[in-house]
Amino acid sequence: MTETPRTSQLVDPSLLLSLQRMPQQFMAYSPDEDWSGVTNPAARRRLQNRLNQRAYRLRRQGQDKRATQTDGAHIESAGHHHPTPVPTPAKALAHHDSITCGLSELQHLECTFAPPNIHDLMAQFERRAMARYAEGSPKTDLLLNLSRLNVLRAAYQNVVAIGMTVEWMCQDSTISIFSLARPQHGEHSIPQSLQPTPLQRTVPHHPWLDIFPIPQMRDNLIRAGKDLDDDELCHDLTAFWDTRRSNATMLVWGTPWDAENWEITEDFARKWRFFLRGCPEILISTNKWRARRGEKPLLWKRVFGNQ
């Protein structure tokens, strides 16, 4: 009886093609998460956002693990015969700023309002700011631009706290996950001040508008619709690279999802007053910080007049 040839005997191995997963499939844990071929735009964006969040978390875990291994190797190599020197105040300040101002270490995608070399500008600015701070001679222009760098950092931190990614926020055409569907993780994990309002759920908008920790502020921006020049607002708040900008900006003094850590300048209040209507929290917080500096309180009447 003649033996039937097996498949492996019929096919030349050199002619076999190696099938590989497509890039968008690498983060998918099941076929249901593969957005290839999904024609519904909302469903496709929802799946893309889920995979973007997963990829971001994995990258952060890898960075944390490498940092831990590096620190452990450094301690082990030092041994007991080479005690770590006590840092000087200047070194301690520089180390502190390298942690709190390490925004340029994040993977930064192009934003429509930012120059293409923003990553390099962030690194250069941080070095200048830390050097001036360590010397005890900070310049006023650096302080104003540092406030904008802090707002950019706050935006990044808040968008991640909400459940989105920096990459998602930096893309011009993305829509807030609150407008697409409920966040993939429970909303109980979102800080109270950042939890979505009914308007955020029902009106499609860019995730940039979700980062402010005062609900009425977010609603004011969403209601403005096409009347809002969001590129101009972005520029006022975060354009640390532009030394020609006015004093119309916000300041963040601590945990970015705590509204009490945000402050507005008087120029910002006048320029963007529609954004502040019905938001007494920001006035209270602003005057708290102004009082600490010995400045006169900001009065709503001076901002809104008789309107």
GROMACS .gro file of C-alpha atoms in nm:
model
  307
    1MET     CA    1   0.000   0.000   0.000
    2THR     CA    2   0.142   0.334  -0.102
    3GLU     CA    3   0.181   0.582   0.185
    4THR     CA    4   0.004   0.915   0.132
    5PRO     CA    5   0.254   1.199   0.138
    6ARG     CA    6   0.217   1.434   0.437
    7THR     CA    7   0.173   1.807   0.388
    8SER     CA    8   0.529   1.872   0.503
    9GLN     CA    9   0.650   1.649   0.222
   10LEU     CA   10   0.446   1.829  -0.044
   11VAL     CA   11   0.550   2.188   0.034
   12ASP     CA   12   0.896   2.329  -0.009
   13PRO     CA   13   0.979   2.492   0.328
   14SER     CA   14   1.166   2.769   0.149
   15LEU     CA   15   0.837   2.879  -0.007
   16LEU     CA   16   0.648   2.909   0.323
   17LEU     CA   17   0.553   3.260   0.432
   18SER     CA   18   0.593   3.363   0.794
   19LEU     CA   19   0.269   3.522   0.913
   20GLN     CA   20   0.320   3.806   1.160
   21ARG     CA   21   0.078   4.009   1.364
   22MET     CA   22  -0.001   4.357   1.238
   23PRO     CA   23   0.122   4.647   1.457
   24GLN     CA   24  -0.225   4.726   1.588
   25GLN     CA   25  -0.262   4.363   1.704
   26PHE     CA   26   0.041   4.353   1.936
   27MET     CA   27  -0.147   4.491   2.238
   28ALA     CA   28  -0.467   4.295   2.173
   29TYR     CA   29  -0.525   4.020   2.427
   30SER     CA   30  -0.818   3.869   2.236
   31PRO     CA   31  -0.965   3.883   1.883
   32ASP     CA   32  -1.240   4.110   2.016
   33GLU     CA   33  -0.979   4.382   2.080
   34ASP     CA   34  -0.844   4.382   1.723
   35TRP     CA   35  -0.981   4.694   1.553
   36SER     CA   36  -0.872   4.583   1.204
   37GLY     CA   37  -1.182   4.582   0.988
   38VAL     CA   38  -1.401   4.763   1.244
   39THR     CA   39  -1.596   5.013   1.034
   40ASN     CA   40  -1.785   5.195   1.309
   41PRO     CA   41  -1.571   5.504   1.393
   42ALA     CA   42  -1.675   5.522   1.758
   43ALA     CA   43  -1.614   5.151   1.817
   44ARG     CA   44  -1.278   5.169   1.640
   45ARG     CA   45  -1.163   5.469   1.845
   46ARG     CA   46  -1.277   5.296   2.163
   47LEU     CA   47  -1.063   4.990   2.085
   48GLN     CA   48  -0.767   5.204   1.980
   49ASN     CA   49  -0.784   5.397   2.306
   50ARG     CA   50  -0.795   5.075   2.509
   51LEU     CA   51  -0.481   4.943   2.336
   52ASN     CA   52  -0.307   5.281   2.368
   53GLN     CA   53  -0.371   5.281   2.742
   54ARG     CA   54  -0.238   4.925   2.774
   55ALA     CA   55   0.077   5.006   2.577
   56TYR     CA   56   0.135   5.317   2.791
   57ARG     CA   57   0.102   5.121   3.116
   58LEU     CA   58   0.344   4.854   2.992
   59ARG     CA   59   0.599   5.118   2.893
   60ARG     CA   60   0.573   5.282   3.235
   61GLN     CA   61   0.614   4.945   3.408
   62GLY     CA   62   0.925   4.878   3.201
   63GLN     CA   63   1.070   5.219   3.284
   64ASP     CA   64   1.004   5.172   3.656
   65LYS     CA   65   1.162   4.826   3.650
   66ARG     CA   66   1.475   4.951   3.473
   67ALA     CA   67   1.504   5.241   3.717
   68THR     CA   68   1.479   5.002   4.014
   69GLN     CA   69   1.742   4.771   3.866
   70THR     CA   70   1.976   5.063   3.799
   71ASP     CA   71   1.938   5.197   4.153
   72GLY     CA   72   1.994   4.850   4.299
   73ALA     CA   73   2.309   4.796   4.095
   74HIS     CA   74   2.442   5.135   4.203
   75ILE     CA   75   2.386   5.061   4.571
   76GLU     CA   76   2.541   4.715   4.545
   77SER     CA   77   2.851   4.842   4.365
   78ALA     CA   78   2.901   5.112   4.626
   79GLY     CA   79   2.951   4.860   4.906
   80HIS     CA   80   2.991   4.943   5.274
   81HIS     CA   81   3.334   5.103   5.232
   82HIS     CA   82   3.213   5.390   5.014
   83PRO     CA   83   2.933   5.575   5.193
   84THR     CA   84   2.716   5.794   4.976
   85PRO     CA   85   2.819   6.159   5.023
   86VAL     CA   86   2.560   6.394   5.166
   87PRO     CA   87   2.443   6.615   4.877
   88THR     CA   88   2.499   6.988   4.895
   89PRO     CA   89   2.188   7.208   4.892
   90ALA     CA   90   2.247   7.293   4.526
   91LYS     CA   91   2.275   6.924   4.435
   92ALA     CA   92   1.969   6.839   4.640
   93LEU     CA   93   1.767   7.108   4.464
   94ALA     CA   94   1.887   6.992   4.126
   95HIS     CA   95   1.793   6.633   4.212
   96HIS     CA   96   1.450   6.745   4.329
   97ASP     CA   97   1.392   6.942   4.010
   98SER     CA   98   1.511   6.653   3.796
   99ILE     CA   99   1.221   6.456   3.940
  100THR     CA  100   0.951   6.721   3.947
  101CYS     CA  101   1.056   6.888   3.620
  102GLY     CA  102   1.143   6.572   3.428
  103LEU     CA  103   0.866   6.631   3.178
  104SER     CA  104   1.099   6.614   2.879
  105GLU     CA  105   1.174   6.250   2.962
  106LEU     CA  106   0.820   6.159   2.859
  107GLN     CA  107   0.763   6.046   2.505
  108HIS     CA  108   0.614   6.360   2.353
  109LEU     CA  109   0.425   6.347   2.027
  110GLU     CA  110   0.370   6.648   1.806
  111CYS     CA  111   0.082   6.874   1.902
  112THR     CA  112  -0.066   7.119   1.658
  113PHE     CA  113   0.016   7.418   1.878
  114ALA     CA  114   0.374   7.316   1.961
  115PRO     CA  115   0.697   7.348   1.761
  116PRO     CA  116   0.833   7.025   1.611
  117ASN     CA  117   1.140   7.034   1.838
  118ILE     CA  118   0.942   7.076   2.161
  119HIS     CA  119   1.119   6.779   2.323
  120ASP     CA  120   1.460   6.945   2.279
  121LEU     CA  121   1.322   7.278   2.398
  122MET     CA  122   1.185   7.116   2.713
  123ALA     CA  123   1.522   6.961   2.794
  124GLN     CA  124   1.707   7.288   2.730
  125PHE     CA  125   1.464   7.490   2.939
  126GLU     CA  126   1.481   7.245   3.230
  127ARG     CA  127   1.861   7.262   3.233
  128ARG     CA  128   1.854   7.643   3.235
  129ALA     CA  129   1.588   7.658   3.506
  130MET     CA  130   1.768   7.408   3.731
  131ALA     CA  131   2.102   7.585   3.687
  132ARG     CA  132   1.952   7.924   3.778
  133TYR     CA  133   1.761   7.774   4.070
  134ALA     CA  134   2.073   7.601   4.207
  135GLU     CA  135   2.267   7.929   4.179
  136GLY     CA  136   1.996   8.106   4.377
  137SER     CA  137   1.932   8.355   4.096
  138PRO     CA  138   1.611   8.261   3.916
  139LYS     CA  139   1.509   8.505   3.642
  140THR     CA  140   1.155   8.637   3.610
  141ASP     CA  141   1.123   8.521   3.249
  142LEU     CA  142   1.216   8.169   3.357
  143LEU     CA  143   0.960   8.176   3.636
  144LEU     CA  144   0.679   8.270   3.398
  145ASN     CA  145   0.778   8.001   3.151
  146LEU     CA  146   0.822   7.749   3.431
  147SER     CA  147   0.459   7.806   3.526
  148ARG     CA  148   0.358   7.708   3.173
  149LEU     CA  149   0.575   7.399   3.189
  150ASN     CA  150   0.396   7.308   3.512
  151VAL     CA  151   0.057   7.344   3.342
  152LEU     CA  152   0.173   7.112   3.064
  153ARG     CA  153   0.288   6.860   3.324
  154ALA     CA  154  -0.044   6.894   3.507
  155ALA     CA  155  -0.232   6.829   3.183
  156TYR     CA  156  -0.031   6.511   3.126
  157GLN     CA  157  -0.086   6.386   3.480
  158ASN     CA  158  -0.459   6.459   3.480
  159VAL     CA  159  -0.527   6.299   3.145
  160VAL     CA  160  -0.358   5.980   3.268
  161ALA     CA  161  -0.552   5.996   3.597
  162ILE     CA  162  -0.871   6.009   3.391
  163GLY     CA  163  -0.776   5.692   3.204
  164MET     CA  164  -0.642   5.827   2.876
  165THR     CA  165  -0.286   5.856   2.752
  166VAL     CA  166  -0.058   6.147   2.670
  167GLU     CA  167  -0.037   6.015   2.314
  168TRP     CA  168  -0.416   6.020   2.288
  169MET     CA  169  -0.438   6.378   2.415
  170CYS     CA  170  -0.166   6.504   2.181
  171GLN     CA  171  -0.341   6.386   1.866
  172ASP     CA  172  -0.547   6.657   1.704
  173SER     CA  173  -0.837   6.437   1.589
  174THR     CA  174  -0.904   6.235   1.906
  175ILE     CA  175  -1.223   6.253   2.110
  176SER     CA  176  -1.254   6.225   2.487
  177ILE     CA  177  -1.332   5.875   2.609
  178PHE     CA  178  -1.619   6.025   2.805
  179SER     CA  179  -1.783   6.110   2.472
  180LEU     CA  180  -1.718   5.766   2.324
  181ALA     CA  181  -1.805   5.532   2.607
  182ARG     CA  182  -1.755   5.489   2.979
  183PRO     CA  183  -1.386   5.454   3.076
  184GLN     CA  184  -1.256   5.100   3.066
  185HIS     CA  185  -1.157   5.117   3.432
  186GLY     CA  186  -1.419   5.207   3.690
  187GLU     CA  187  -1.491   5.575   3.729
  188HIS     CA  188  -1.448   5.535   4.103
  189SER     CA  189  -1.072   5.540   4.039
  190ILE     CA  190  -1.090   5.886   3.878
  191PRO     CA  191  -1.028   6.175   4.121
  192GLN     CA  192  -1.359   6.333   4.219
  193SER     CA  193  -1.269   6.670   4.068
  194LEU     CA  194  -1.203   6.510   3.727
  195GLN     CA  195  -1.508   6.287   3.706
  196PRO     CA  196  -1.715   6.372   3.398
  197THR     CA  197  -2.016   6.599   3.399
  198PRO     CA  198  -2.331   6.508   3.203
  199LEU     CA  199  -2.219   6.755   2.935
  200GLN     CA  200  -1.883   6.581   2.897
  201ARG     CA  201  -2.067   6.255   2.837
  202THR     CA  202  -2.308   6.388   2.577
  203VAL     CA  203  -2.108   6.642   2.374
  204PRO     CA  204  -1.807   6.512   2.175
  205HIS     CA  205  -1.496   6.715   2.256
  206HIS     CA  206  -1.118   6.690   2.260
  207PRO     CA  207  -0.961   6.530   2.573
  208TRP     CA  208  -0.763   6.852   2.628
  209LEU     CA  209  -1.079   7.003   2.777
  210ASP     CA  210  -1.102   6.728   3.041
  211ILE     CA  211  -0.786   6.820   3.230
  212PHE     CA  212  -0.916   7.108   3.442
  213PRO     CA  213  -1.018   7.003   3.798
  214ILE     CA  214  -1.322   7.235   3.813
  215PRO     CA  215  -1.632   7.083   3.645
  216GLN     CA  216  -1.794   7.416   3.554
  217MET     CA  217  -1.476   7.524   3.376
  218ARG     CA  218  -1.488   7.215   3.158
  219ASP     CA  219  -1.855   7.270   3.079
  220ASN     CA  220  -1.789   7.635   2.990
  221LEU     CA  221  -1.523   7.531   2.739
  222ILE     CA  222  -1.740   7.260   2.585
  223ARG     CA  223  -2.037   7.496   2.553
  224ALA     CA  224  -1.817   7.749   2.374
  225GLY     CA  225  -1.787   7.505   2.084
  226LYS     CA  226  -1.637   7.661   1.772
  227ASP     CA  227  -1.618   8.000   1.944
  228LEU     CA  228  -1.332   7.863   2.156
  229ASP     CA  229  -0.987   7.918   2.008
  230ASP     CA  230  -0.840   7.612   2.175
  231ASP     CA  231  -0.501   7.658   2.008
  232GLU     CA  232  -0.477   8.007   2.158
  233LEU     CA  233  -0.580   7.874   2.500
  234CYS     CA  234  -0.323   7.595   2.475
  235HIS     CA  235  -0.059   7.847   2.378
  236ASP     CA  236  -0.137   8.080   2.667
  237LEU     CA  237  -0.129   7.797   2.918
  238THR     CA  238   0.164   7.584   2.801
  239ALA     CA  239   0.385   7.772   2.551
  240PHE     CA  240   0.690   7.786   2.777
  241TRP     CA  241   0.913   7.812   2.468
  242ASP     CA  242   0.763   8.147   2.359
  243THR     CA  243   0.921   8.435   2.552
  244ARG     CA  244   0.692   8.687   2.380
  245ARG     CA  245   0.378   8.557   2.550
  246SER     CA  246   0.181   8.777   2.787
  247ASN     CA  247   0.113   8.710   3.153
  248ALA     CA  248  -0.221   8.545   3.065
  249THR     CA  249  -0.170   8.199   3.211
  250MET     CA  250  -0.253   7.964   3.497
  251LEU     CA  251  -0.027   7.829   3.769
  252VAL     CA  252  -0.025   7.488   3.933
  253TRP     CA  253   0.129   7.460   4.279
  254GLY     CA  254   0.072   7.095   4.368
  255THR     CA  255  -0.129   6.784   4.289
  256PRO     CA  256  -0.295   6.881   3.960
  257TRP     CA  257  -0.636   6.723   4.026
  258ASP     CA  258  -0.679   6.935   4.340
  259ALA     CA  259  -0.852   7.259   4.239
  260GLU     CA  260  -0.697   7.437   4.539
  261ASN     CA  261  -0.357   7.405   4.373
  262TRP     CA  262  -0.457   7.605   4.065
  263GLU     CA  263  -0.427   7.981   4.024
  264ILE     CA  264  -0.510   8.227   3.746
  265THR     CA  265  -0.328   8.549   3.665
  266GLU     CA  266  -0.532   8.867   3.632
  267ASP     CA  267  -0.445   8.891   3.262
  268PHE     CA  268  -0.572   8.538   3.208
  269ALA     CA  269  -0.893   8.616   3.397
  270ARG     CA  270  -0.961   8.916   3.176
  271LYS     CA  271  -0.880   8.740   2.849
  272TRP     CA  272  -1.067   8.415   2.924
  273ARG     CA  273  -1.340   8.538   3.156
  274PHE     CA  274  -1.612   8.334   2.981
  275PHE     CA  275  -1.413   8.026   3.084
  276LEU     CA  276  -1.437   8.127   3.453
  277ARG     CA  277  -1.808   8.208   3.491
  278GLY     CA  278  -1.970   8.011   3.771
  279CYS     CA  279  -1.632   7.898   3.906
  280PRO     CA  280  -1.586   8.058   4.250
  281GLU     CA  281  -1.340   7.780   4.341
  282ILE     CA  282  -1.069   7.923   4.117
  283LEU     CA  283  -1.113   8.272   4.266
  284ILE     CA  284  -1.084   8.135   4.620
  285SER     CA  285  -0.777   7.932   4.530
  286THR     CA  286  -0.617   8.220   4.341
  287ASN     CA  287  -0.659   8.461   4.630
  288LYS     CA  288  -0.520   8.205   4.873
  289TRP     CA  289  -0.197   8.189   4.675
  290ARG     CA  290  -0.186   8.565   4.622
  291ALA     CA  291  -0.224   8.619   4.998
  292ARG     CA  292   0.071   8.390   5.063
  293ARG     CA  293   0.282   8.618   4.845
  294GLY     CA  294   0.146   8.930   5.014
  295GLU     CA  295  -0.048   9.039   4.704
  296LYS     CA  296  -0.390   9.202   4.694
  297PRO     CA  297  -0.683   8.971   4.618
  298LEU     CA  298  -0.821   8.941   4.267
  299LEU     CA  299  -1.175   9.082   4.255
  300TRP     CA  300  -1.437   8.934   4.025
  301LYS     CA  301  -1.578   9.283   3.960
  302ARG     CA  302  -1.247   9.387   3.809
  303VAL     CA  303  -1.263   9.087   3.577
  304PHE     CA  304  -1.627   9.082   3.472
  305GLY     CA  305  -1.723   9.444   3.530
  306ASN     CA  306  -2.100   9.488   3.501
  307GLN     CA  307  -2.146   9.186   3.275
   0.00000   0.00000   0.00000
